[in-house]
Amino acid sequence: MSRAKLQGLGIDLPLFPVTAVGSFPKLDFLLKARTEFANKRIRLGALEKAERQATEFWIRKQEELGVDVLVDGEMYRGDMVAYFAEHLEGFEEGGLVRSYGNRYYHKPVITGEVHWDEPITLEWWKYARGITSKPLKGILTGPYTIMDWSFVEFYPDRHTACLALAKEIRKEVEALIEEGARIIQIDEPAISVRPEELPVAIEAMHIVTDGLPAYFIAHICYGAFENIYPGMLDLPVDNFDLEMSNSGLDMLELFKKCQYTKDISFGVVDVHTHVVEGEQVVEQRLRKALELLPKEAIWVDPDCGLKTRTVDEAIGKMQSVVTAAKALRAVTSDK
Amino acid sequence: MELSLCNHSSYPRIGDDAEHQLLRRTIAQWDKGEKTDEAVRAAQDRMTELAIAEQVEAGLDLVTDGQIRWHDPISHLAAKLSGVRIDGLSRFFDTNFYFRQPVVQGKLERTEPLLLEEFKFAQERSARPVKVVFTGPYTLARHSVEKTGGAGGFDKMLEGYTAALAAEVAALAGAGAKVIQVEEPALLKYLDDFPRLEQSLTALAMSKDSAQLALVFYFGDPAPIYDHLQTLPVDLLGFDFTYNPDLVDKVASNGTARTLVLGLVDGRNTRLEDPASAARQLEKLARGADLNRAYLSPSCGLEFLPRGGARQKLKHLAVIRNTFLGSPS
């Protein structure tokens, strides 16, 4: 069904299309530029030049590896929520809050009515599209996750805040589609932690995607899927991009109990280990998926963004994904 | 009427200014081999002193050590027990905070004090009584995984954690702890396990001597088991009122003989509660509970807020109390 939708949008993909989830590690020269910019030693133009160079590196690398649907690598983003909070009206930067151990982040605060003034990611999407002929995903953080990972001071409750954000995020989606984006990924890693709020997330996703001519992917990771499955299938998207390998493919057990009905971007490499999985391990994981899911429905990618890995690890993991997908493509395409 | 004020449990370990970055920077340098264990301990000591001072300054009657030394609510305790290996990160309830997951691979045993020295340090430096806080055996067991049957099943893990923490309760009571708070948020996800909790709590209560034992829930709604909780052998019951707006009515109508820890101030959001609205909630609660011996508290640990927000929330407790009691804030 969704493959037909893609073709209707002018996108023809092979079996087991390979993609990345979104982020790649920042290259050394970019890390240095970010530090210099933070310390006011270089201007914004110099930082953006480094971000463009790093984006081009990852576009070329994905092409070289044989990735089918590219991402821009998010060289210009820091935290996935803070980046959008910095560009939407109604947010202020909050103080430091612990994430784990000795890691902290500035948690945004919604202090006013949220408002999308101008495109946030569009210029980067256009830049990346301009240097590749491959399909390129537009990638946004979803309204539920932005709400959940912010302090909500302005709105009376989480539901109202989430729907207000959804209306603004839709404007970014419309801007991307207007420029030609046909595959849009909405990142919603927070969606699984409060199962009682799944209806809120679904309502918000309707606001973001309804009636728009694009193939929509929802990326969800590191949550208790058992709490929201099969209810999550009501999210109005075509494809779920799921972290499968980190959880030992546990999600497949849920699929056995209740049929999975959408396309899937099947996470086949763990992004939180330095170990680069061999192509055989990846292929075995894919074969497990094939036991339950139609081959036309399966995309292949890492569990999550690769930004926490080294450049070599990220390339190695993507190489394993591509090699395994191609191997499986060769033996299943005529069956 | 009196209404006491207390901190819930944790307090931010850092802040945005240089003084409050001490621990973060010291640990980062320790990671690179540039600082010693002693330097980390000294930084923890200093940040604990600051956390206590800010609680005292906010006018609290009962403070905590802020759990400044805790890596997270699970591994800080589990890592000190034999039979446990600490593994990768896992999400802590519905937060964007992650704990290191214990893997139980043998018999759980307490081979050293878990919190005793931390309590002694804090009490020596506090002008107010210090409440000792720890994650309860049930929640520890629920957040642990068992390696190839090494633990003997969930009930054995619960038994092991219970025995270890009962010994700790005895040690803490012996060292002069007046209030010992056991946190069991995981039970709210497994309400049918109430009998297991009851058995575990009973073992802890037998060790408490003259100390008061507090059982505290957060990140969920305790209303479905509210009446059962009244039967437990604890002196204080603490609730997070942010998950169910009707919980206030439940307490008002069903009443309680226990001292309550009233988590009316949201420890997960920086927005300050309307004092008049909170005072109305207290008026309702007074119909079912004796607020003369109750504590007004944040709904959960304050480390989910930035330091400035946490400090404001603590000061806001007094504003709400004064509004309730009818005196100027």
XYZ file of C-alpha atoms in Angstrom:
664
model
C 0.000 0.000 0.000
C 2.613 2.552 1.053
C 4.979 1.505 -1.727
C 2.211 2.511 -4.131
C 1.932 5.796 -2.270
C 5.655 6.380 -2.712
C 5.409 5.636 -6.409
C 2.500 8.054 -6.608
C 4.809 10.653 -5.105
C 7.407 9.898 -7.770
C 9.722 7.855 -5.591
C 10.752 4.397 -6.690
C 12.772 2.491 -4.115
C 14.355 -0.961 -4.195
C 13.371 -3.705 -1.792
C 14.727 -3.086 1.697
C 15.513 0.578 1.110
C 18.330 1.727 3.349
C 18.154 4.988 5.226
C 19.663 6.633 8.300
C 17.573 7.836 11.206
C 18.812 11.410 11.135
C 21.981 12.443 12.873
C 25.581 11.549 12.110
C 28.573 12.374 14.302
C 29.898 15.877 13.945
C 33.275 16.046 12.272
C 36.268 17.361 14.207
C 36.514 20.621 12.294
C 32.818 21.270 12.987
C 33.160 20.525 16.691
C 36.028 22.981 16.805
C 33.990 25.587 14.936
C 31.063 25.142 17.318
C 33.348 25.698 20.296
C 34.897 28.745 18.669
C 31.473 30.160 17.863
C 30.242 29.546 21.428
C 33.298 31.439 22.678
C 32.590 34.251 20.186
C 35.874 33.708 18.361
C 34.268 33.160 14.941
C 31.185 34.588 13.277
C 27.995 32.755 12.374
C 28.988 32.687 8.705
C 32.131 30.732 9.508
C 30.183 28.241 11.597
C 27.610 27.757 8.854
C 30.370 27.189 6.333
C 31.719 24.370 8.516
C 28.200 22.973 8.892
C 27.762 22.943 5.108
C 31.101 21.209 4.602
C 30.178 18.569 7.170
C 26.741 18.112 5.582
C 28.352 17.568 2.205
C 30.735 15.025 3.711
C 27.834 12.940 4.991
C 25.806 13.289 1.799
C 28.761 12.049 -0.239
C 29.447 9.281 2.274
C 25.855 8.033 2.114
C 25.952 8.056 -1.676
C 29.257 6.203 -1.653
C 27.887 3.570 0.734
C 24.753 3.052 -1.328
C 22.129 4.474 1.045
C 18.799 4.811 -0.774
C 17.023 7.574 1.168
C 19.469 10.144 2.493
C 19.448 12.424 5.525
C 21.303 15.708 5.905
C 23.052 14.402 9.041
C 21.852 17.270 11.296
C 25.254 18.950 11.415
C 23.539 22.216 12.400
C 21.539 20.794 15.313
C 22.499 20.257 18.924
C 19.758 18.769 21.059
C 16.765 17.577 19.046
C 14.225 19.509 21.112
C 16.300 22.563 21.981
C 17.004 23.152 18.272
C 13.310 23.592 17.516
C 12.683 25.498 20.753
C 15.396 27.966 19.733
C 13.615 28.623 16.443
C 9.989 28.791 17.589
C 8.538 31.823 19.335
C 7.207 31.156 22.810
C 10.243 29.314 24.159
C 13.007 30.379 26.485
C 16.183 28.464 27.233
C 15.843 26.785 30.614
C 18.499 25.949 33.168
C 20.523 22.775 33.247
C 18.752 19.504 34.028
C 20.393 16.115 34.407
C 19.886 13.550 31.674
C 21.950 10.773 33.264
C 25.116 10.398 35.298
C 27.124 13.561 34.746
C 25.273 14.628 31.576
C 23.051 17.719 31.609
C 21.065 19.705 29.052
C 19.252 23.016 28.901
C 15.593 22.043 29.087
C 13.464 24.589 27.173
C 10.602 26.425 28.833
C 7.373 27.314 27.029
C 6.668 30.774 28.397
C 4.383 32.142 25.677
C 2.204 31.159 22.777
C 4.273 29.010 20.429
C 4.559 30.344 16.922
C 6.336 29.290 13.747
C 7.644 32.430 12.156
C 9.739 31.064 9.332
C 11.150 27.756 8.130
C 13.493 26.091 10.583
C 15.060 23.184 8.719
C 14.132 24.101 5.174
C 17.311 25.864 4.114
C 19.367 22.872 5.246
C 17.067 20.471 3.429
C 17.389 22.581 0.280
C 21.145 22.715 0.608
C 21.395 18.939 0.946
C 18.963 18.316 -1.887
C 21.017 20.607 -4.082
C 24.055 18.373 -3.786
C 22.424 14.973 -4.309
C 20.008 13.406 -6.732
C 18.934 10.756 -4.215
C 15.665 11.011 -2.238
C 16.199 13.035 0.926
C 14.129 12.911 4.106
C 12.876 16.024 5.858
C 13.249 15.392 9.599
C 11.473 17.194 12.410
C 11.013 16.626 16.119
C 7.341 15.952 16.793
C 5.008 18.054 18.904
C 4.516 15.469 21.632
C 8.242 15.100 22.265
C 8.878 18.854 22.146
C 6.097 19.300 24.701
C 7.206 16.438 26.920
C 10.853 17.497 26.980
C 10.034 21.131 27.777
C 8.658 22.811 30.859
C 5.127 23.919 30.054
C 4.479 27.194 31.848
C 2.256 29.071 29.398
C -0.386 26.489 28.520
C -2.828 25.169 31.108
C -1.974 21.535 30.440
C 0.163 19.174 28.363
C -2.627 18.365 25.913
C -3.194 22.015 24.975
C 0.533 22.640 24.654
C 0.982 19.598 22.433
C -1.809 20.565 20.045
C -0.541 24.144 19.833
C 2.891 22.824 18.889
C 1.365 20.451 16.339
C -0.231 23.368 14.480
C 3.140 25.101 14.243
C 5.118 21.997 13.277
C 2.625 21.411 10.459
C 3.739 24.749 8.987
C 7.298 23.439 8.815
C 6.047 20.276 7.129
C 4.091 22.346 4.616
C 7.163 24.452 3.893
C 9.231 21.325 3.215
C 6.561 19.856 0.960
C 6.239 23.155 -0.894
C 9.935 22.881 -1.759
C 9.614 19.295 -2.907
C 10.161 17.095 0.127
C 8.165 13.916 -0.279
C 9.406 11.810 2.631
C 9.004 13.446 6.033
C 10.109 11.885 9.304
C 8.587 13.045 12.583
C 10.754 12.073 15.565
C 8.670 11.154 18.615
C 10.935 9.281 21.055
C 8.860 10.408 24.048
C 5.646 8.933 22.743
C 5.853 5.599 24.511
C 6.433 6.713 28.077
C 2.927 7.819 29.039
C 0.593 5.316 27.380
C -2.429 7.177 28.706
C -1.393 10.137 26.553
C -1.113 8.175 23.293
C -4.468 9.633 22.120
C -2.981 13.114 22.556
C 0.007 12.164 20.435
C -2.284 10.681 17.782
C -4.453 13.806 17.722
C -1.332 15.928 17.349
C 0.039 13.766 14.532
C -3.250 14.173 12.653
C -2.779 17.918 12.881
C 0.767 17.591 11.538
C 0.115 15.201 8.638
C -3.555 15.131 7.574
C -4.161 15.853 3.907
C -0.528 16.526 3.035
C 1.053 14.879 -0.016
C 4.017 13.132 1.593
C 5.083 9.725 2.854
C 5.305 10.080 6.636
C 7.628 8.188 8.961
C 7.404 8.320 12.778
C 10.656 7.547 14.592
C 10.163 6.106 18.081
C 12.906 4.714 20.282
C 13.955 3.666 23.794
C 10.526 3.275 25.288
C 8.181 0.605 26.486
C 6.573 -0.333 23.192
C 4.493 -2.959 24.918
C 2.601 -0.100 26.552
C 1.499 1.499 23.307
C 1.220 -1.385 20.866
C -1.053 -1.905 18.925
C -2.598 1.491 19.778
C 0.335 3.278 18.148
C -0.778 1.906 14.773
C -3.468 4.607 14.861
C -0.811 7.273 14.386
C -1.488 8.685 10.893
C 1.877 7.818 9.337
C 2.964 5.345 6.686
C 6.054 3.964 8.343
C 7.342 3.466 11.889
C 11.076 3.801 12.304
C 11.755 1.610 15.324
C 14.724 0.768 17.501
C 14.645 -3.016 17.170
C 18.127 -4.366 17.818
C 18.807 -2.652 21.170
C 15.762 -4.400 22.602
C 16.778 -7.800 21.241
C 14.001 -7.687 18.622
C 11.432 -7.962 21.449
C 9.002 -5.932 19.401
C 8.596 -8.879 17.027
C 6.908 -10.801 19.830
C 4.289 -8.056 19.989
C 3.820 -8.296 16.231
C 3.062 -12.000 16.668
C 0.237 -11.172 19.055
C -1.264 -8.417 16.940
C -0.509 -7.942 13.261
C 1.690 -5.022 12.298
C -0.003 -3.081 9.510
C 2.363 -0.360 8.292
C 5.739 -0.059 6.650
C 8.639 -0.307 9.044
C 12.126 1.158 9.171
C 13.701 -1.747 10.989
C 16.572 -0.719 13.275
C 19.260 -3.327 12.764
C 22.300 -1.847 14.489
C 22.625 -0.600 18.057
C 23.717 3.029 18.210
C 24.878 2.862 21.815
C 27.696 0.397 21.393
C 31.126 0.926 19.904
C 30.930 -2.529 18.379
C 30.259 -2.425 14.662
C 27.909 -5.283 13.943
C 28.958 -7.514 11.065
C 26.736 -7.825 8.016
C 25.811 -11.377 8.986
C 24.411 -10.241 12.329
C 22.452 -7.532 10.558
C 21.187 -9.957 7.925
C 20.045 -12.378 10.637
C 18.055 -9.598 12.246
C 16.470 -8.765 8.927
C 15.559 -12.376 8.314
C 13.747 -12.365 11.658
C 11.752 -9.406 10.407
C 10.939 -11.255 7.193
C 9.379 -14.087 9.168
C 6.586 -11.734 10.204
C 6.497 -8.825 7.805
C 6.063 -8.571 4.022
C 9.323 -7.777 2.274
C 7.774 -4.772 0.519
C 7.075 -3.156 3.895
C 10.620 -3.284 5.264
C 13.096 -0.421 5.235
C 16.453 -0.877 6.924
C 18.386 1.536 9.146
C 20.191 1.890 12.496
C 18.166 1.950 15.721
C 18.504 5.688 16.139
C 20.661 8.640 15.146
C 24.376 7.866 15.040
C 25.610 11.156 16.481
C 27.005 9.557 19.637
C 29.305 7.234 17.680
C 32.683 8.062 16.187
C 32.803 8.862 12.490
C 34.426 5.502 11.736
C 31.881 3.607 13.822
C 28.987 5.397 12.133
C 30.357 4.639 8.680
C 31.041 1.039 9.666
C 27.523 0.553 10.962
C 25.954 2.109 7.858
C 28.165 -0.095 5.692
C 26.894 -3.188 7.501
C 23.315 -2.068 7.027
C 23.767 -1.461 3.308
C 25.649 -4.693 2.700
C 23.087 -6.794 4.533
C 20.176 -5.111 2.768
C 21.770 -5.668 -0.634
C 22.491 -9.304 0.154
C 18.925 -9.915 1.179
C 17.645 -7.962 -1.802
C 19.579 -10.267 -4.100
C 18.126 -13.454 -2.665
C 14.545 -12.337 -2.149
C 13.755 -10.007 -5.033
C 12.648 -12.799 -7.352
C 10.646 -14.754 -4.769
C -2.847 25.220 62.847
C 0.647 24.109 61.936
C 1.722 22.719 58.616
C 5.335 21.685 58.248
C 7.409 21.971 55.097
C 9.827 19.393 53.752
C 11.892 18.601 50.704
C 10.891 15.464 48.857
C 14.227 13.814 48.126
C 16.718 14.883 45.449
C 17.968 18.383 44.673
C 19.862 19.599 41.571
C 23.545 18.707 41.741
C 24.589 21.650 39.627
C 23.476 25.118 38.650
C 24.319 27.513 35.853
C 26.973 29.542 37.656
C 30.587 28.538 38.261
C 30.154 27.707 41.959
C 27.413 25.233 41.174
C 29.381 23.620 38.332
C 31.942 22.297 40.796
C 30.770 18.692 40.905
C 30.091 18.411 37.194
C 33.535 19.715 36.320
C 35.291 17.616 38.934
C 33.640 14.417 37.687
C 34.482 15.319 34.080
C 38.118 15.790 35.106
C 38.049 12.569 37.136
C 36.829 10.767 34.012
C 39.991 11.944 32.255
C 42.203 10.915 35.160
C 42.879 14.512 36.137
C 41.152 14.394 39.547
C 41.283 11.907 42.391
C 38.468 10.101 44.171
C 39.081 12.415 47.112
C 38.522 15.462 44.930
C 35.191 14.056 43.743
C 34.161 13.359 47.337
C 35.125 16.890 48.352
C 33.016 18.303 45.510
C 30.105 16.107 46.556
C 30.524 17.292 50.137
C 30.484 20.918 49.069
C 27.419 20.544 46.843
C 25.627 18.660 49.630
C 26.326 21.532 52.004
C 24.958 24.011 49.471
C 21.842 21.899 48.874
C 21.156 21.727 52.612
C 21.774 25.450 53.040
C 19.284 26.293 50.290
C 16.639 24.090 51.889
C 17.185 25.646 55.294
C 17.085 29.112 53.761
C 13.743 28.251 52.145
C 12.360 27.606 55.615
C 11.949 23.856 55.454
C 11.377 21.958 58.674
C 12.744 18.695 57.312
C 15.543 18.594 54.742
C 17.419 15.941 52.769
C 21.018 15.666 51.632
C 19.725 16.277 48.096
C 21.018 12.867 46.999
C 23.928 14.765 45.505
C 26.125 11.650 45.479
C 23.581 9.497 43.680
C 24.273 8.510 40.101
C 20.591 7.640 39.858
C 17.812 6.313 42.143
C 18.531 2.689 41.313
C 22.221 2.004 40.825
C 23.393 4.105 43.790
C 22.011 1.429 46.088
C 22.191 -1.691 43.939
C 25.846 -1.176 43.004
C 26.845 -1.452 46.671
C 25.308 -4.901 47.066
C 27.069 -8.124 46.262
C 25.499 -10.225 43.519
C 24.883 -7.210 41.293
C 26.527 -5.958 38.136
C 25.508 -2.546 36.780
C 24.602 -2.505 33.101
C 23.422 0.012 30.482
C 21.023 2.904 30.617
C 17.268 2.637 30.838
C 14.584 5.319 31.035
C 13.348 6.182 34.556
C 9.556 6.052 34.448
C 8.074 8.721 32.174
C 11.006 11.112 32.472
C 13.813 12.014 30.112
C 16.245 10.826 32.791
C 18.076 7.502 32.603
C 19.347 5.099 35.246
C 21.951 2.360 35.043
C 20.199 -0.970 35.250
C 21.289 -3.579 37.832
C 21.768 -7.122 36.588
C 21.327 -9.521 39.479
C 23.507 -12.549 38.969
C 23.726 -14.027 42.443
C 22.519 -13.702 46.008
C 21.904 -10.084 46.969
C 23.752 -9.151 50.128
C 24.582 -5.969 52.007
C 28.295 -6.092 52.721
C 28.723 -2.445 53.726
C 26.527 0.444 54.884
C 24.632 1.988 51.979
C 23.641 5.442 53.185
C 24.890 5.658 56.741
C 27.905 7.892 56.141
C 25.925 10.141 53.809
C 23.290 10.610 56.503
C 25.862 11.351 59.191
C 27.596 13.909 56.983
C 24.350 15.700 56.167
C 23.004 15.709 59.716
C 26.243 17.158 61.070
C 25.935 20.061 58.646
C 22.234 20.760 58.898
C 20.438 23.087 61.254
C 17.266 21.094 60.595
C 16.538 17.372 60.925
C 17.642 15.390 57.891
C 15.275 12.883 56.350
C 16.998 9.833 54.881
C 15.535 8.819 51.531
C 16.002 5.623 49.575
C 14.372 3.779 46.723
C 12.402 0.878 48.139
C 13.034 -2.835 47.639
C 10.045 -3.334 45.356
C 11.058 -0.532 42.995
C 14.675 -1.702 43.002
C 13.586 -5.223 42.101
C 11.293 -3.967 39.341
C 14.153 -2.006 37.801
C 16.591 -4.901 37.943
C 17.001 -7.691 35.482
C 17.946 -11.214 36.297
C 20.828 -12.938 34.573
C 20.096 -16.546 33.642
C 18.161 -17.263 36.794
C 21.041 -16.200 39.026
C 18.747 -14.232 41.300
C 16.168 -16.999 41.730
C 13.273 -15.004 40.305
C 11.608 -11.696 41.095
C 10.509 -12.680 44.590
C 14.030 -13.685 45.522
C 15.341 -10.365 44.241
C 12.688 -8.558 46.280
C 13.625 -10.616 49.307
C 17.304 -9.802 48.850
C 16.738 -6.067 48.445
C 14.359 -6.098 51.427
C 16.872 -7.805 53.711
C 19.634 -5.419 52.657
C 17.526 -2.323 53.195
C 16.070 -3.581 56.481
C 19.635 -3.832 57.784
C 20.267 -0.307 56.534
C 17.122 0.994 58.251
C 18.371 -0.503 61.526
C 21.773 1.130 61.062
C 20.236 4.506 60.209
C 17.848 4.388 63.153
C 20.764 3.480 65.382
C 22.654 6.513 64.102
C 19.821 8.818 65.049
C 17.775 9.160 61.878
C 14.361 10.481 62.859
C 12.561 10.037 59.524
C 13.400 7.365 56.972
C 11.614 7.646 53.627
C 11.071 4.589 51.437
C 10.031 5.359 47.866
C 8.008 2.793 45.955
C 6.765 4.428 42.731
C 6.969 1.144 40.808
C 4.070 -0.341 42.752
C 1.706 2.097 41.032
C 2.442 0.245 37.786
C 1.718 -3.159 39.365
C -1.146 -2.617 41.781
C -1.819 -6.351 42.107
C 1.555 -6.644 43.809
C 0.321 -4.849 46.925
C 0.760 -8.003 49.076
C 4.409 -8.172 48.033
C 4.894 -4.545 49.016
C 3.159 -5.167 52.325
C 5.486 -8.032 53.152
C 8.561 -6.015 52.248
C 7.420 -2.925 54.171
C 6.660 -4.998 57.220
C 10.248 -6.241 57.261
C 11.571 -2.686 57.033
C 9.203 -1.486 59.757
C 10.488 -4.154 62.136
C 13.960 -2.598 61.878
C 13.091 1.038 62.361
C 13.210 1.199 66.164
C 12.051 4.695 67.186
C 12.550 6.260 63.761
C 9.496 7.223 61.753
C 9.066 5.298 58.524
C 7.602 7.150 55.538
C 6.254 5.375 52.464
C 6.165 7.662 49.461
C 4.759 7.301 45.945
C 5.294 9.527 42.932
C 4.913 9.497 39.126
C 1.487 7.892 39.385
C -1.922 7.782 40.981
C -2.218 5.945 44.318
C -6.020 6.406 44.545
C -6.902 2.805 43.576
C -4.947 1.447 46.557
C -5.406 4.399 48.901
C -7.440 2.455 51.455
C -5.043 -0.508 51.409
C -2.141 1.822 52.108
C -3.730 2.847 55.387
C -3.138 -0.654 56.723
C 0.631 -0.642 56.217
C 2.983 -0.427 59.229
C 4.335 3.022 58.369
C 4.125 6.352 60.162
C 3.932 8.651 57.158
C 2.377 8.322 53.715
C 3.456 10.579 50.860
C 1.655 11.173 47.584
C 2.245 12.939 44.279
C -0.972 14.888 43.696
C -0.102 15.928 40.132
C -1.241 12.751 38.408
C -4.847 12.719 39.606
C -6.741 15.933 40.366
C -9.321 13.896 42.299
C -6.813 12.477 44.784
C -7.420 15.442 47.090
C -11.109 14.505 47.266
C -10.214 10.897 47.936
C -8.088 11.835 50.943
C -10.743 14.280 52.151
C -13.523 11.703 51.985
C -11.700 8.545 53.056
C -9.458 10.140 55.637
C -6.227 8.848 57.117
C -4.707 8.179 60.485
C -1.201 8.563 59.066
C 0.914 11.686 58.882
C 0.754 12.831 55.257
C 3.490 14.158 53.010
C 1.477 16.272 50.588
C 3.146 16.507 47.191
C 1.035 19.395 45.926
C 3.886 21.378 44.385
C 4.812 19.971 40.981
C 8.426 18.849 41.020
C 8.406 18.235 37.267
C 7.433 21.678 35.999
C 8.911 25.116 36.590
C 5.505 26.824 36.630
C 4.662 28.003 40.135
C 1.328 26.901 41.547
C -1.355 29.465 42.245
C -1.140 29.834 46.051
C -4.888 30.400 46.453
C -5.704 27.288 44.452
C -3.194 25.216 46.425
C -4.589 26.609 49.684
C -8.065 25.449 48.645
C -6.662 21.975 48.102
C -5.199 22.070 51.605
C -8.572 23.142 53.026
C -10.143 20.090 51.414
C -7.383 17.824 52.656
C -7.866 19.118 56.192
C -11.280 17.434 56.206
C -9.650 14.020 56.006
C -6.210 14.476 57.511
C -4.654 16.193 60.479
C -2.602 18.904 58.838
C -1.096 19.881 62.182
C 1.303 17.020 61.688
C 1.417 16.935 57.886
C 4.206 18.084 55.582
C 3.734 20.179 52.464
C 6.243 18.955 49.878
C 7.181 18.886 46.213
C 5.533 16.010 44.350
C 8.844 14.275 43.620
C 12.581 14.822 43.765
C 13.621 18.250 42.509
C 16.475 17.191 40.286
C 14.085 17.226 37.344
C 14.179 21.030 37.573
C 17.007 23.490 37.007
C 18.530 24.718 40.255
C 16.810 28.100 40.107
C 13.441 26.445 39.549
C 14.009 23.979 42.379
C 14.929 26.770 44.769
C 11.820 28.716 43.789
C 9.633 25.679 44.331
C 10.994 25.237 47.844
C 10.367 28.876 48.677
C 6.900 28.548 47.184
C 6.027 25.926 49.779
C 6.093 28.653 52.431
C 4.032 30.982 50.253
C 1.339 28.330 49.910
C 1.418 27.494 53.612
C 1.075 31.145 54.552
C -1.790 31.593 52.127
C -3.497 28.558 53.626
C -2.944 29.700 57.177
C -4.083 33.212 56.298
C -0.896 35.044 57.093
C 1.044 37.254 54.678
C 3.703 35.515 52.636
